[in-house]
Tab-separated table of C-alpha atoms and ligand atoms in Angstrom:
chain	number	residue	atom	x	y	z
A	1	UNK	CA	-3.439	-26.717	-13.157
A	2	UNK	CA	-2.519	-29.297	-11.151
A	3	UNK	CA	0.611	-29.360	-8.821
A	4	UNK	CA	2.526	-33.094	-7.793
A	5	UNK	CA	5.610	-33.462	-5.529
A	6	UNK	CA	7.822	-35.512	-7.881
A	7	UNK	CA	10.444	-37.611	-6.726
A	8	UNK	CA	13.058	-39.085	-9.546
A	9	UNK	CA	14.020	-42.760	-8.122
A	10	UNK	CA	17.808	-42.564	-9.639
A	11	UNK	CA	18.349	-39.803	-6.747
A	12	UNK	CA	15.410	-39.691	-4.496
A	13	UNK	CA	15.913	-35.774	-5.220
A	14	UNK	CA	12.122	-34.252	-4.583
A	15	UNK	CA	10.965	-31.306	-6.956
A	16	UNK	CA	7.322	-30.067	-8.101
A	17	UNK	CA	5.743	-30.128	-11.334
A	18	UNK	CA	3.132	-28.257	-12.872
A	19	UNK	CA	0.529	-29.816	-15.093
A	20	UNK	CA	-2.605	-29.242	-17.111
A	21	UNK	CA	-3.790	-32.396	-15.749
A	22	UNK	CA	-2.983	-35.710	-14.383
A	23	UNK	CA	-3.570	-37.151	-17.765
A	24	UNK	CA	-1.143	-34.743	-19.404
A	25	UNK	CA	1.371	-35.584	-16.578
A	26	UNK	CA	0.987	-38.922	-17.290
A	27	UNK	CA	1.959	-38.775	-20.966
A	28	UNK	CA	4.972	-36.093	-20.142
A	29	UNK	CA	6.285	-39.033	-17.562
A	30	UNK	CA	5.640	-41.935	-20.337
A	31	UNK	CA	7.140	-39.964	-23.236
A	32	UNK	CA	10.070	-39.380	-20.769
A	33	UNK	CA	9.561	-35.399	-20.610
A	34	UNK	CA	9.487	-35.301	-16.953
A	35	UNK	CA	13.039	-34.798	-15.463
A	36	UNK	CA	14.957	-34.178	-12.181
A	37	UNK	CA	16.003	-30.737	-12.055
A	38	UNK	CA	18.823	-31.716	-10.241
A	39	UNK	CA	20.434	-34.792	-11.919
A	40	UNK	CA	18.567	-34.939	-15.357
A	41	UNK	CA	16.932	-38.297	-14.763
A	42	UNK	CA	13.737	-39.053	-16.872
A	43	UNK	CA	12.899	-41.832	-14.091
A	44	UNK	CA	10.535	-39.509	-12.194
A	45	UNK	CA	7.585	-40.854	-10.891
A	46	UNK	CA	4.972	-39.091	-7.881
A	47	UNK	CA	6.046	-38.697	-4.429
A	48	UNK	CA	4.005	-40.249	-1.814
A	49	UNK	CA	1.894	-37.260	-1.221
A	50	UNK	CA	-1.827	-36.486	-2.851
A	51	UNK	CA	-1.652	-33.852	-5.611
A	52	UNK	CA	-2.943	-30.457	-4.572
A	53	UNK	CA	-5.162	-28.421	-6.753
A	54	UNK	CA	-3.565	-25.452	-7.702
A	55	UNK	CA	-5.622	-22.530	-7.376
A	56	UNK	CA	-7.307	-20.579	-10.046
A	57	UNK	CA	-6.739	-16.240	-10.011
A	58	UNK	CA	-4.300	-14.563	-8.093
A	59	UNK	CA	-1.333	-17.362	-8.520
A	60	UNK	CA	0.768	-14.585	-9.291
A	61	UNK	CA	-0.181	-11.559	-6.973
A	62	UNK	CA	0.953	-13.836	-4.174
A	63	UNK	CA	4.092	-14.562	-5.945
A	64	UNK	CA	6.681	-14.928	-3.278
A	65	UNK	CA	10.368	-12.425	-3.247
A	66	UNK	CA	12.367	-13.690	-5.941
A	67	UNK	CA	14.612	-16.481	-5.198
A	68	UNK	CA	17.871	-16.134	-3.605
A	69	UNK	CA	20.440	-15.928	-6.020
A	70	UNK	CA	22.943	-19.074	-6.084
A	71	UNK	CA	26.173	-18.311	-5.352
A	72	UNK	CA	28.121	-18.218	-8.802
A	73	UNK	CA	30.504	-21.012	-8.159
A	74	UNK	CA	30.213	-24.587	-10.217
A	75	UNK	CA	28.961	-26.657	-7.216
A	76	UNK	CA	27.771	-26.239	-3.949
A	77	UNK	CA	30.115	-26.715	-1.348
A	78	UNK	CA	27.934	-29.470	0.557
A	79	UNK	CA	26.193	-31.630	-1.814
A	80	UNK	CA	23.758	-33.057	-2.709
A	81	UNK	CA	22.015	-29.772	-1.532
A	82	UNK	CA	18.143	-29.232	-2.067
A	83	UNK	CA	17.454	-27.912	-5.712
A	84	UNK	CA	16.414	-24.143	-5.743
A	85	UNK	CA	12.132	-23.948	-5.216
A	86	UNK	CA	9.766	-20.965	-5.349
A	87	UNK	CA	6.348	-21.638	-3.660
A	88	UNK	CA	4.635	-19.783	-6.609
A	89	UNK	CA	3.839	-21.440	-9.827
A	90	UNK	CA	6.011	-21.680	-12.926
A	91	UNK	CA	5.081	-21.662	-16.071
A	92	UNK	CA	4.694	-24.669	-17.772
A	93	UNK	CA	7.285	-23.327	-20.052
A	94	UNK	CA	9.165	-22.416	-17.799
A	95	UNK	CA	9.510	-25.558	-16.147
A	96	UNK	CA	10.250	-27.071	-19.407
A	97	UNK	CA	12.355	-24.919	-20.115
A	98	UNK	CA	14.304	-25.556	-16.698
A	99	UNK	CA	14.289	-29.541	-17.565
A	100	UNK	CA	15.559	-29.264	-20.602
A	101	UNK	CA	18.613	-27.083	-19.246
A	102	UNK	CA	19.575	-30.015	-16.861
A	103	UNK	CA	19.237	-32.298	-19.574
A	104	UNK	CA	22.069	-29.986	-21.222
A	105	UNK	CA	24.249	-29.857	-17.870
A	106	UNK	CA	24.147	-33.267	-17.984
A	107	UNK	CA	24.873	-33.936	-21.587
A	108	UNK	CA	27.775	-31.188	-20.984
A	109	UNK	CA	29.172	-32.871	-17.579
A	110	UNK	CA	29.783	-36.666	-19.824
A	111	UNK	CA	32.887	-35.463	-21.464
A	112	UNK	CA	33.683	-33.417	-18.189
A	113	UNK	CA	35.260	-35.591	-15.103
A	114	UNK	CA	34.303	-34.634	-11.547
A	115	UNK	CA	36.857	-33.332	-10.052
A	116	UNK	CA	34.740	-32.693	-6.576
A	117	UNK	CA	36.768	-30.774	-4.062
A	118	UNK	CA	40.072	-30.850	-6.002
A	119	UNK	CA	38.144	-28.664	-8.608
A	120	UNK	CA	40.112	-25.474	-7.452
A	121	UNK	CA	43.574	-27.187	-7.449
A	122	UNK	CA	43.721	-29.195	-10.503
A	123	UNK	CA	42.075	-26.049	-12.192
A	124	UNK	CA	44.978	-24.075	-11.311
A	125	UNK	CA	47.507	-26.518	-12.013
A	126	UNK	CA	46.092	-27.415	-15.402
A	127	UNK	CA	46.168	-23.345	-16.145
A	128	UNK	CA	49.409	-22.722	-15.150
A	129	UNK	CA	50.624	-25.826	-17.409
A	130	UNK	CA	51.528	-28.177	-14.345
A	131	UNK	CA	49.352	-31.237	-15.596
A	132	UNK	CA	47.595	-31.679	-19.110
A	133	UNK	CA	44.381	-30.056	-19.269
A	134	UNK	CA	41.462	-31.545	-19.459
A	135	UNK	CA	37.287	-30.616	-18.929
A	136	UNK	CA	36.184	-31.056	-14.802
A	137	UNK	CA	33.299	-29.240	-12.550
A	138	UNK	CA	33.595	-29.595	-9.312
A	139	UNK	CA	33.477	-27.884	-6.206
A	140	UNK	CA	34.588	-23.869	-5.424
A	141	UNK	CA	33.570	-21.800	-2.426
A	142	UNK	CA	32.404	-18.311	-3.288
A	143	UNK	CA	36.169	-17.029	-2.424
A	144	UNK	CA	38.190	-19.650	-4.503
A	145	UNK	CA	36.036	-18.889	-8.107
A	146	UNK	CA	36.646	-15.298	-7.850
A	147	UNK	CA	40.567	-16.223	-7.064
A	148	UNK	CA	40.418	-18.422	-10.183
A	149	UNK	CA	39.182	-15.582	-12.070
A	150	UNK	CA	40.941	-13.251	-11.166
A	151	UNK	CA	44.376	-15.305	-11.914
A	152	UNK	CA	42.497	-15.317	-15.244
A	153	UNK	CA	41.508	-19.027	-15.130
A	154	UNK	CA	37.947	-19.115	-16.736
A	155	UNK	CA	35.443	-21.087	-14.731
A	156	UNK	CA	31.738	-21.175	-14.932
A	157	UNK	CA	28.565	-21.932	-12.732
A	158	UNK	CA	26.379	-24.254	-13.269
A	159	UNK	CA	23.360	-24.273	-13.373
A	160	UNK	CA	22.222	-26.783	-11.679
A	161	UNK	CA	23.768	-28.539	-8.518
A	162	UNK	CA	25.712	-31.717	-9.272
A	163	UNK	CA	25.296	-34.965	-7.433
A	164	UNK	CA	28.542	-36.770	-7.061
A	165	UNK	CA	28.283	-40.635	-8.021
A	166	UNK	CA	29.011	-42.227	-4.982
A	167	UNK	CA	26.103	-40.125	-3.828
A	168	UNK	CA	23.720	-40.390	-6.377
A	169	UNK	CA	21.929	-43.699	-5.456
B	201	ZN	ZN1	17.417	-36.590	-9.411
């Protein structure tokens, strides 16, 4: 296994990735199957750092603590924040797996408008029939999604942070 810092060049956002080998991250990256976690984008290429080898054996009897838990509210409150990392190794799979998902948010968010800090308000407004309704993410503290819930206005978290646009160059 081999371990790079990735960087994807739409959002300078830095992330790791786990390969076989260089050769099979090379064809992932050509084919377009390497993606930011954070914003989706297949334009990833190597940070400026030299690969590290991972280490054969006991990858996962030094596994660290489990990750935090994100707070379950569609955005963090101060983007763009750092995308969630765990010093052990993934699965391949897994990683996939994780790539693909931000492919989906993505895909989701295009018929979704962001709504950044007004989330909360125009949420509320559209739910209690003030304005016509219409698909947004956007930004809730911890405190305002439960509110929203519990005035029975359905929101969701997502999975991954989103980069607003004016932010994402
Ligand atoms: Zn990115």
């Amino acid at each position: 296994m081999i371990v790079y810092d990735l960087e994807c060049r739409t959002g300078q956002h830095r992330f790791e990735g786990w390969f076989k080998s260089s050769d099979a991250f090379l064809r992932q990256q050509e084919r377009g199957l390497v993606s930011c976690p954070q914003c989706g984008s297949g334009d990833v290429g190597k940070a400026v750092q030299a690969p590290r080898l991972a280490r054969k054996g006991n990858q996962l009897a030094e596994a660290a603590p489990a990750p935090r838990r994100q707070s379950p509210v569609p955005a963090a409150p101060t983007p763009p924040t750092p995308a969630p990392m765990a010093n052990a190794p993934l699965p391949p799979q897994a990683v996939q797996m994780m790539q693909a998902l931000a492919k989906m948010q993505a895909e989701a968010l295009k018929s979704s408008r962001n709504a950044g800090e007004s989330f909360v308000k125009e949420a509320r407004a559209m739910h209690y029939g003030e304005r016509d309704t219409e698909t947004i993410h956007g930004q809730a503290t911890l405190g305002e999604a439960k509110e929203l819930l519990e005035e029975g206005i359905a929101v969701m978290p997502l999975p991954f942070a989103v980069i607003p646009p004016e932010q994402a160059n």
